[in-house]
mmCIF file of N, CA and C in Angstrom:
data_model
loop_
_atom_site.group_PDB
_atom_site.id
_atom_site.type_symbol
_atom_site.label_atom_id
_atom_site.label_comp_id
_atom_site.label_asym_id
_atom_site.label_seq_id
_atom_site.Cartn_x
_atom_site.Cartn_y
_atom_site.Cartn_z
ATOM 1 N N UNK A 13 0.840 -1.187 0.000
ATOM 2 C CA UNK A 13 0.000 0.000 0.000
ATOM 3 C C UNK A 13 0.882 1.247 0.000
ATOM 4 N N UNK A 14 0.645 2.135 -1.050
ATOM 5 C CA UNK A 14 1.731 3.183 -0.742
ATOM 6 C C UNK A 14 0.798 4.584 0.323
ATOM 7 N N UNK A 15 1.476 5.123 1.196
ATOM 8 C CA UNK A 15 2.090 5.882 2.254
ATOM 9 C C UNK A 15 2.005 7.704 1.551
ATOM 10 N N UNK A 16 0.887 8.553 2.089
ATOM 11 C CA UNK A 16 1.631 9.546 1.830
ATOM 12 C C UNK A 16 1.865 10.275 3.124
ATOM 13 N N UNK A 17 2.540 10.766 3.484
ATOM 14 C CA UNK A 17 3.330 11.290 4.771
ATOM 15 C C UNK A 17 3.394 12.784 4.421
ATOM 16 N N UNK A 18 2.946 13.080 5.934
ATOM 17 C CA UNK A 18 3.157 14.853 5.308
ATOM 18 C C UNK A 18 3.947 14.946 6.931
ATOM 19 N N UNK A 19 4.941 15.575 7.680
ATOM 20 C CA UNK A 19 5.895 16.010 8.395
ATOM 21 C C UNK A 19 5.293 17.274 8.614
ATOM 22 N N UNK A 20 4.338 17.343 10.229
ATOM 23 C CA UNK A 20 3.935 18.613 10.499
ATOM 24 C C UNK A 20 3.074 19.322 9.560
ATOM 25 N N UNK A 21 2.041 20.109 10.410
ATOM 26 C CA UNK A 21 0.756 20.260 9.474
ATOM 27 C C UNK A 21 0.726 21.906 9.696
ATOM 28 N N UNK A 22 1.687 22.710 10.285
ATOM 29 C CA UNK A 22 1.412 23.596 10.413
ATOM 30 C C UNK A 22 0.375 24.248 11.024
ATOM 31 N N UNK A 23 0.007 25.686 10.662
ATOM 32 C CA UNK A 23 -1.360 26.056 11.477
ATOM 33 C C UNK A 23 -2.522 26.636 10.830
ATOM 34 N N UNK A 24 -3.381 27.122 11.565
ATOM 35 C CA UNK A 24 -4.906 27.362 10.423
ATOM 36 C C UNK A 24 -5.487 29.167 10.645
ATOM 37 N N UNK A 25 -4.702 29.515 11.702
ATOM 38 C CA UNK A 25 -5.279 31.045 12.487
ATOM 39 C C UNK A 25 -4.504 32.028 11.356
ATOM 40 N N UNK A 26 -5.392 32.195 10.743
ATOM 41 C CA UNK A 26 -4.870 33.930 10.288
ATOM 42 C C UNK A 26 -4.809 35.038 10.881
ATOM 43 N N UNK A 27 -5.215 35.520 12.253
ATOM 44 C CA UNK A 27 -4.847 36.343 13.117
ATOM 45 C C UNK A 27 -3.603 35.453 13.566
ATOM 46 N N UNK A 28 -2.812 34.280 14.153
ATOM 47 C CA UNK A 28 -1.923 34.294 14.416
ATOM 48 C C UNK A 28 -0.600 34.890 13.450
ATOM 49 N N UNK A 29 -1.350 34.136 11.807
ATOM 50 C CA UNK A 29 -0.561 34.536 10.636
ATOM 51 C C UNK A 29 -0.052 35.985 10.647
ATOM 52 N N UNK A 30 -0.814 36.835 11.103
ATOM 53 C CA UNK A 30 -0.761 38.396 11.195
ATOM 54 C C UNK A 30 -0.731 38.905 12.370
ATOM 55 N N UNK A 31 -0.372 38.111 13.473
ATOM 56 C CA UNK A 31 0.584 38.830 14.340
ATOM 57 C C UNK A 31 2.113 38.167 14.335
ATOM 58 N N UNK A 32 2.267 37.208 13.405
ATOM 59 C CA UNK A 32 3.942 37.228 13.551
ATOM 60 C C UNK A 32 4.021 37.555 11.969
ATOM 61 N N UNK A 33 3.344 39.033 10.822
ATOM 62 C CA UNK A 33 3.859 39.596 10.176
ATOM 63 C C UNK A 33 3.971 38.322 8.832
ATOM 64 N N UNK A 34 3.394 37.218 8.524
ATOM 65 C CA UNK A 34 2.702 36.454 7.731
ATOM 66 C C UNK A 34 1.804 36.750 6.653
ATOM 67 N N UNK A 35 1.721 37.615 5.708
ATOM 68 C CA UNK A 35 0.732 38.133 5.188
ATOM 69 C C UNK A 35 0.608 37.134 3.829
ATOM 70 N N UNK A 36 1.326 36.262 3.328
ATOM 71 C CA UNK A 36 1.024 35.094 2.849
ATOM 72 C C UNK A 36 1.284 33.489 2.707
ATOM 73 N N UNK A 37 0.589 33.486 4.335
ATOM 74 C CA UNK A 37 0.130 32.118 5.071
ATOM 75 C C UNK A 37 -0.374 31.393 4.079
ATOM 76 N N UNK A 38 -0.223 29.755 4.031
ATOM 77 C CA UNK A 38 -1.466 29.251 2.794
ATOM 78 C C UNK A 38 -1.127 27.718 3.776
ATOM 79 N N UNK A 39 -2.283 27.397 4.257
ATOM 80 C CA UNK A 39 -2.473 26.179 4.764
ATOM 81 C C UNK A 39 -2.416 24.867 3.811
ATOM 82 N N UNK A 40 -1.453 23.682 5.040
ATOM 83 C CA UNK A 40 -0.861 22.922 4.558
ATOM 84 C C UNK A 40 -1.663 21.774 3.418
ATOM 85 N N UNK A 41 -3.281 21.913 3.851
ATOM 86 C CA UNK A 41 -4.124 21.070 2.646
ATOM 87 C C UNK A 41 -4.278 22.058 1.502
ATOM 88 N N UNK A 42 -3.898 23.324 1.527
ATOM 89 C CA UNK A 42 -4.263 23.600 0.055
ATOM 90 C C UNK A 42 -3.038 23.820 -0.569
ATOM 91 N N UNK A 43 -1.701 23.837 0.008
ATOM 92 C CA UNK A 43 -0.802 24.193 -0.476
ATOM 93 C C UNK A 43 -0.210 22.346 -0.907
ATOM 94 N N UNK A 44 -0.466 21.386 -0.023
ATOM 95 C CA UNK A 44 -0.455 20.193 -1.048
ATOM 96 C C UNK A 44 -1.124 20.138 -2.334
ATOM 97 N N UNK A 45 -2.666 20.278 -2.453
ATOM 98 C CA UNK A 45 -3.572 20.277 -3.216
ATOM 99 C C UNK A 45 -2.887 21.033 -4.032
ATOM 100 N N UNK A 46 -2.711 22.064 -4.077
ATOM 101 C CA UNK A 46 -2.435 22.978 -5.279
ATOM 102 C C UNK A 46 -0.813 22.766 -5.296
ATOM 103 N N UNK A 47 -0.007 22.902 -5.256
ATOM 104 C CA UNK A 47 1.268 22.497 -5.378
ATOM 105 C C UNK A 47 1.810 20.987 -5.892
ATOM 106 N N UNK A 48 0.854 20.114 -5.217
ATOM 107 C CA UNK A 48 1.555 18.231 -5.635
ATOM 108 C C UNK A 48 0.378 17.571 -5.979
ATOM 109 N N UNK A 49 -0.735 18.344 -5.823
ATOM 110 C CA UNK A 49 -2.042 18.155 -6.463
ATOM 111 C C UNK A 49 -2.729 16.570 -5.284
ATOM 112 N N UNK A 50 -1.705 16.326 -4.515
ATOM 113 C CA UNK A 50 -2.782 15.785 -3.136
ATOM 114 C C UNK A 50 -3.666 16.239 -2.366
ATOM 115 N N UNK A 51 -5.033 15.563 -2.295
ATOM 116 C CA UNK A 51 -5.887 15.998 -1.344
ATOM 117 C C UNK A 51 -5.830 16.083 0.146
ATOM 118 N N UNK A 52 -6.293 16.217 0.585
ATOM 119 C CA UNK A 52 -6.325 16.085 2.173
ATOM 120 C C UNK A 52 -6.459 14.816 2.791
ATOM 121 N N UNK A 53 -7.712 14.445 2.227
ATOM 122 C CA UNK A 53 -8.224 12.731 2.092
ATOM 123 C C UNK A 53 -7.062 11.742 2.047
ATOM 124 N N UNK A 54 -6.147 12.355 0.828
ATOM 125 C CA UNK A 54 -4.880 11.055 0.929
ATOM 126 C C UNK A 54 -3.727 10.988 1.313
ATOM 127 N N UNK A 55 -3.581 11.797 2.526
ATOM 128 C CA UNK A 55 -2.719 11.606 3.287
ATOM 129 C C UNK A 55 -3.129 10.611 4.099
ATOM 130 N N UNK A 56 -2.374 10.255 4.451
ATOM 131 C CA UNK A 56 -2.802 8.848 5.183
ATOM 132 C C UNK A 56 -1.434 8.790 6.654
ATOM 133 N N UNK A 57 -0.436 9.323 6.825
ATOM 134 C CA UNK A 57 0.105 9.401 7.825
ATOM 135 C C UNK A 57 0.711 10.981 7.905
ATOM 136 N N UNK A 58 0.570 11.759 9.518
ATOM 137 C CA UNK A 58 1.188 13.125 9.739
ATOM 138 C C UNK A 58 1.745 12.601 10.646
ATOM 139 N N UNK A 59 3.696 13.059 10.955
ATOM 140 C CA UNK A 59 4.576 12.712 11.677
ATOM 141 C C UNK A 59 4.313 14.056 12.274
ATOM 142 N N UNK A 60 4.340 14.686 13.538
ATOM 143 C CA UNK A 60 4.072 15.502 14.528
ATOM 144 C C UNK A 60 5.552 15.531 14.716
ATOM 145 N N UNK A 61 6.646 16.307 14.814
ATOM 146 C CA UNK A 61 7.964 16.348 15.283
ATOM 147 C C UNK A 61 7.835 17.203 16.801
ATOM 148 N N UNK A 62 6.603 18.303 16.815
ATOM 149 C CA UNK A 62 6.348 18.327 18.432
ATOM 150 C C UNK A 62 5.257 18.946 18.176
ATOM 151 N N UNK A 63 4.533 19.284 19.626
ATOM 152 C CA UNK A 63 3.671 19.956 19.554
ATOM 153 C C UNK A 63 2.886 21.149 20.124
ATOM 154 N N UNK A 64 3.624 22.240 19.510
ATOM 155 C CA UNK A 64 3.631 23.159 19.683
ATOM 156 C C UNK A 64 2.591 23.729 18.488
ATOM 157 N N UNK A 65 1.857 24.879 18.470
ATOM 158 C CA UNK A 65 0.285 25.045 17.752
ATOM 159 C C UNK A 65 1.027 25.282 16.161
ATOM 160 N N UNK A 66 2.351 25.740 15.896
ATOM 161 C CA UNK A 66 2.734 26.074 14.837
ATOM 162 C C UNK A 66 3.029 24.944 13.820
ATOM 163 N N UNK A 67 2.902 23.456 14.740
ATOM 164 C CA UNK A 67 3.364 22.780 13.561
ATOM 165 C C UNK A 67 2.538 21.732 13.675
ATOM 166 N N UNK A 68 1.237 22.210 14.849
ATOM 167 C CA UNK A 68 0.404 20.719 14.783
ATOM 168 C C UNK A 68 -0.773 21.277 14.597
ATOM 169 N N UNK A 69 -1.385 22.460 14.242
ATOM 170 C CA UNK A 69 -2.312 23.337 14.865
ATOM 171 C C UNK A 69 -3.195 22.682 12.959
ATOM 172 N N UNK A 70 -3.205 22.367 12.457
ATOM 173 C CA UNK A 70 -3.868 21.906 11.187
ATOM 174 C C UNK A 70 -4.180 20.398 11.174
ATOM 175 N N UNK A 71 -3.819 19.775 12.192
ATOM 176 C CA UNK A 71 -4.128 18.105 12.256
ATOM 177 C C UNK A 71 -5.283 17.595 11.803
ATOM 178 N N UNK A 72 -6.095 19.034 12.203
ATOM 179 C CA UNK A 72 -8.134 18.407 11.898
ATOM 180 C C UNK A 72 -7.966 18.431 10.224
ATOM 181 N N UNK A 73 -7.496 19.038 9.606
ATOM 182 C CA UNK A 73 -7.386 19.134 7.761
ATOM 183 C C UNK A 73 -7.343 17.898 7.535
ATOM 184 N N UNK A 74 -6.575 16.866 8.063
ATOM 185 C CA UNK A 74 -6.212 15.535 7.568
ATOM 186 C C UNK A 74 -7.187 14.443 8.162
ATOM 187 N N UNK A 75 -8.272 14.539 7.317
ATOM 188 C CA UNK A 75 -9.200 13.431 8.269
ATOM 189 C C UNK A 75 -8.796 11.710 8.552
ATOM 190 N N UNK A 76 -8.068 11.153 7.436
ATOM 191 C CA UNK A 76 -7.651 10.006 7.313
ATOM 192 C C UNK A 76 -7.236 9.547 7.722
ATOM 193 N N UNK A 77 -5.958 10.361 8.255
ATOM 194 C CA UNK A 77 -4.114 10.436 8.667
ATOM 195 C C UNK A 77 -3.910 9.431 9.790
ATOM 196 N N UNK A 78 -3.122 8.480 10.370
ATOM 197 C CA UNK A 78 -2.947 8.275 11.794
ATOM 198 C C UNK A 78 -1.832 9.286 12.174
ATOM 199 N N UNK A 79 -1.959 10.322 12.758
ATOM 200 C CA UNK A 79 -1.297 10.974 13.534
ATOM 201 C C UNK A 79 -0.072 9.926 14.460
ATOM 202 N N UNK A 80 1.212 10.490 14.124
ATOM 203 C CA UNK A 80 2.309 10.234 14.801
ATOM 204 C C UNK A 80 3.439 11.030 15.159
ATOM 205 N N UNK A 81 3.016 10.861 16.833
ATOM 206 C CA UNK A 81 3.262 11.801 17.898
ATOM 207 C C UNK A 81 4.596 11.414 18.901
ATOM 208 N N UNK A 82 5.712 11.918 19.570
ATOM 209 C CA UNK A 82 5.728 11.452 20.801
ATOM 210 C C UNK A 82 5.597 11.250 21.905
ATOM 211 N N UNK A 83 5.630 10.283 22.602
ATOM 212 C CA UNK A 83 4.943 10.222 23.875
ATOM 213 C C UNK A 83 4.942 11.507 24.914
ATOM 214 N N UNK A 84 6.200 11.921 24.467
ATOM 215 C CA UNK A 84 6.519 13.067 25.611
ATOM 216 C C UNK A 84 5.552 14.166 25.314
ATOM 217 N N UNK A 85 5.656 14.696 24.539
ATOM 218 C CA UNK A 85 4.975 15.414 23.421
ATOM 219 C C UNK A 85 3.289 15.557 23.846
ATOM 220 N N UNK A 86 3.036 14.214 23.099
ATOM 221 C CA UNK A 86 1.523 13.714 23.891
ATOM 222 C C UNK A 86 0.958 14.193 25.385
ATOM 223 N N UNK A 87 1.616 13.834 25.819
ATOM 224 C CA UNK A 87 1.552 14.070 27.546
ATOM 225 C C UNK A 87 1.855 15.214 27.708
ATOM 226 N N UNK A 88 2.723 16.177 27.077
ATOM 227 C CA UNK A 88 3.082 17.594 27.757
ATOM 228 C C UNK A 88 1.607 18.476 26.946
ATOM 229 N N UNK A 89 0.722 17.949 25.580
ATOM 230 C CA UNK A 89 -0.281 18.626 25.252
ATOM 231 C C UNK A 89 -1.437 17.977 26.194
ATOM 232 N N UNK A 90 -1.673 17.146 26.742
ATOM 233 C CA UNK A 90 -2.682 16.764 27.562
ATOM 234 C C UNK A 90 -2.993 17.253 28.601
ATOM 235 N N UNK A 91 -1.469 17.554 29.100
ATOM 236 C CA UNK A 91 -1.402 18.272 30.451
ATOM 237 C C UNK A 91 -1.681 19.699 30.266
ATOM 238 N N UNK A 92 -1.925 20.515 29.544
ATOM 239 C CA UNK A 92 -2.515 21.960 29.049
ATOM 240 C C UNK A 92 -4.277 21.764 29.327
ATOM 241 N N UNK A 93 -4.862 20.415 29.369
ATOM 242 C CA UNK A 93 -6.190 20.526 29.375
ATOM 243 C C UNK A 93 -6.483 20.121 30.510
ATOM 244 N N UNK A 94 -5.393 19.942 31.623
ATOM 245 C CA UNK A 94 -5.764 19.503 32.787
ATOM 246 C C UNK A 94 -6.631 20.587 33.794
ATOM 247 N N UNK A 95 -7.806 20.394 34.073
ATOM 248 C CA UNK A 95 -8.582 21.098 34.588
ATOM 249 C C UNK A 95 -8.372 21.975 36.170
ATOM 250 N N UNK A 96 -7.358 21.447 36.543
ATOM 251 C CA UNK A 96 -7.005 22.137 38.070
ATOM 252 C C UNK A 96 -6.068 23.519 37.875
ATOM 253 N N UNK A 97 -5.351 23.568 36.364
ATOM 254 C CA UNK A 97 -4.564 24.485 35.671
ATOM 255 C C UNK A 97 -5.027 25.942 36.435
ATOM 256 N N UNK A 98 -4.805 26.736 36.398
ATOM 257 C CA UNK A 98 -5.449 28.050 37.040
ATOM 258 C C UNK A 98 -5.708 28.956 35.752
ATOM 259 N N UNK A 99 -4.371 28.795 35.045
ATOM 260 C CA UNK A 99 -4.505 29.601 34.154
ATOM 261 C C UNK A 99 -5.129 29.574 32.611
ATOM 262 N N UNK A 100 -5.366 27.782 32.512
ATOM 263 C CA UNK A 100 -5.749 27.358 31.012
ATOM 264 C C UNK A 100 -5.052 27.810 29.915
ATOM 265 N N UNK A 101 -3.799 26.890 29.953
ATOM 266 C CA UNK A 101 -2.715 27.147 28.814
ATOM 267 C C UNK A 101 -3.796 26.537 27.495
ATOM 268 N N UNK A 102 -4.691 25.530 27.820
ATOM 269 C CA UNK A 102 -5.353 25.084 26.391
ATOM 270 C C UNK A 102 -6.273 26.169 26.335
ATOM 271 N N UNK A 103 -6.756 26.820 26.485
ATOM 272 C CA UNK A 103 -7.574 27.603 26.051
ATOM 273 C C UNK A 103 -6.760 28.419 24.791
ATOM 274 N N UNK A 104 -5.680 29.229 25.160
ATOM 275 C CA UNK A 104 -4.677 29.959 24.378
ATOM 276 C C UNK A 104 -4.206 28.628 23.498
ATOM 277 N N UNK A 105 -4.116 28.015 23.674
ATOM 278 C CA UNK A 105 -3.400 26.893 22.675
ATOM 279 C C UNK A 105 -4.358 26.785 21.221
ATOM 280 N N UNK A 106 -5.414 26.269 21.939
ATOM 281 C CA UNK A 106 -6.758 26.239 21.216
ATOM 282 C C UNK A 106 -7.151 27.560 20.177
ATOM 283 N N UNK A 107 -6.731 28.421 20.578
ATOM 284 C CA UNK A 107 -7.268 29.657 20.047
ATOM 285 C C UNK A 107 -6.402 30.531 19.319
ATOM 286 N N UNK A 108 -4.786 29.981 19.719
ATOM 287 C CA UNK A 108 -3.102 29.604 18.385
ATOM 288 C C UNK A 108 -3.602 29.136 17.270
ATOM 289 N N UNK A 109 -4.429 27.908 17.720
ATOM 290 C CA UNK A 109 -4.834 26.802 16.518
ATOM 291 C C UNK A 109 -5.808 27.691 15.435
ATOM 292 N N UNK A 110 -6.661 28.718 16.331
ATOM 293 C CA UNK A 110 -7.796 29.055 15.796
ATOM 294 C C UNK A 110 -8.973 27.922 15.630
ATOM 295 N N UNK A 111 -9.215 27.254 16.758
ATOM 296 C CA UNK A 111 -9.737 25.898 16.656
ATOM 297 C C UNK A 111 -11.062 26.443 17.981
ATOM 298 N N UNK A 112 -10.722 27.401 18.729
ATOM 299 C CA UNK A 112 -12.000 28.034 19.591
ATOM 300 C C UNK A 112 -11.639 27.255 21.146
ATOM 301 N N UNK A 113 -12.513 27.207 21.448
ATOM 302 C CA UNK A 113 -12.503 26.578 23.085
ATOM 303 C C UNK A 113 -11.752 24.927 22.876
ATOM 304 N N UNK A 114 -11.122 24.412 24.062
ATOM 305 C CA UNK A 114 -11.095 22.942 24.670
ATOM 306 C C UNK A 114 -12.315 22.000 24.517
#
């Protein structure tokens, strides 16, 4: 079965795009699509190298994908939704993503 692999999905917030001075952002499913002419649909694996909102913040684009993460990684984004938090780092994380609330 062949494999298409995409390495980090980047992000989806155009207000983030335009506060770090981004004025032509182009998200990672249309810039496959239009560039290598892959859909979104056929990706079929995203390697996560970490996860931080800039390079994972587009994961929902890839409906297919098995996401591959590391453990550490995993656990240090889980722990952002831990509810005793005071300050709700996922909320801001969430809203990096442009993805709205937890």
């Amino acid at each position: 079965q062949q494999r298409v692999v995409l390495v980090d999905t980047g992000f989806v917030s155009k207000p983030a795009a335009e506060a770090y001075g981004m004025t032509d952002h182009v998200q990672a499913d249309q810039l496959l699509r239009d560039s290598l002419g892959i859909s979104a649909a056929a990706v079929t694996d995203v390697v996560l190298t970490h996860c931080h909102w800039d390079h994972c913040g587009g994961v929902h684009l890839f409906p297919n994908a098995t996401i591959w993460v590391q453990a550490t990684e995993l656990t240090w984004l889980e722990s952002l939704c831990h509810p005793s938090l005071p300050w709700q780092p996922a909320a801001r994380w969430f809203a990096m993503m442009g993805l709205g609330d937890p």
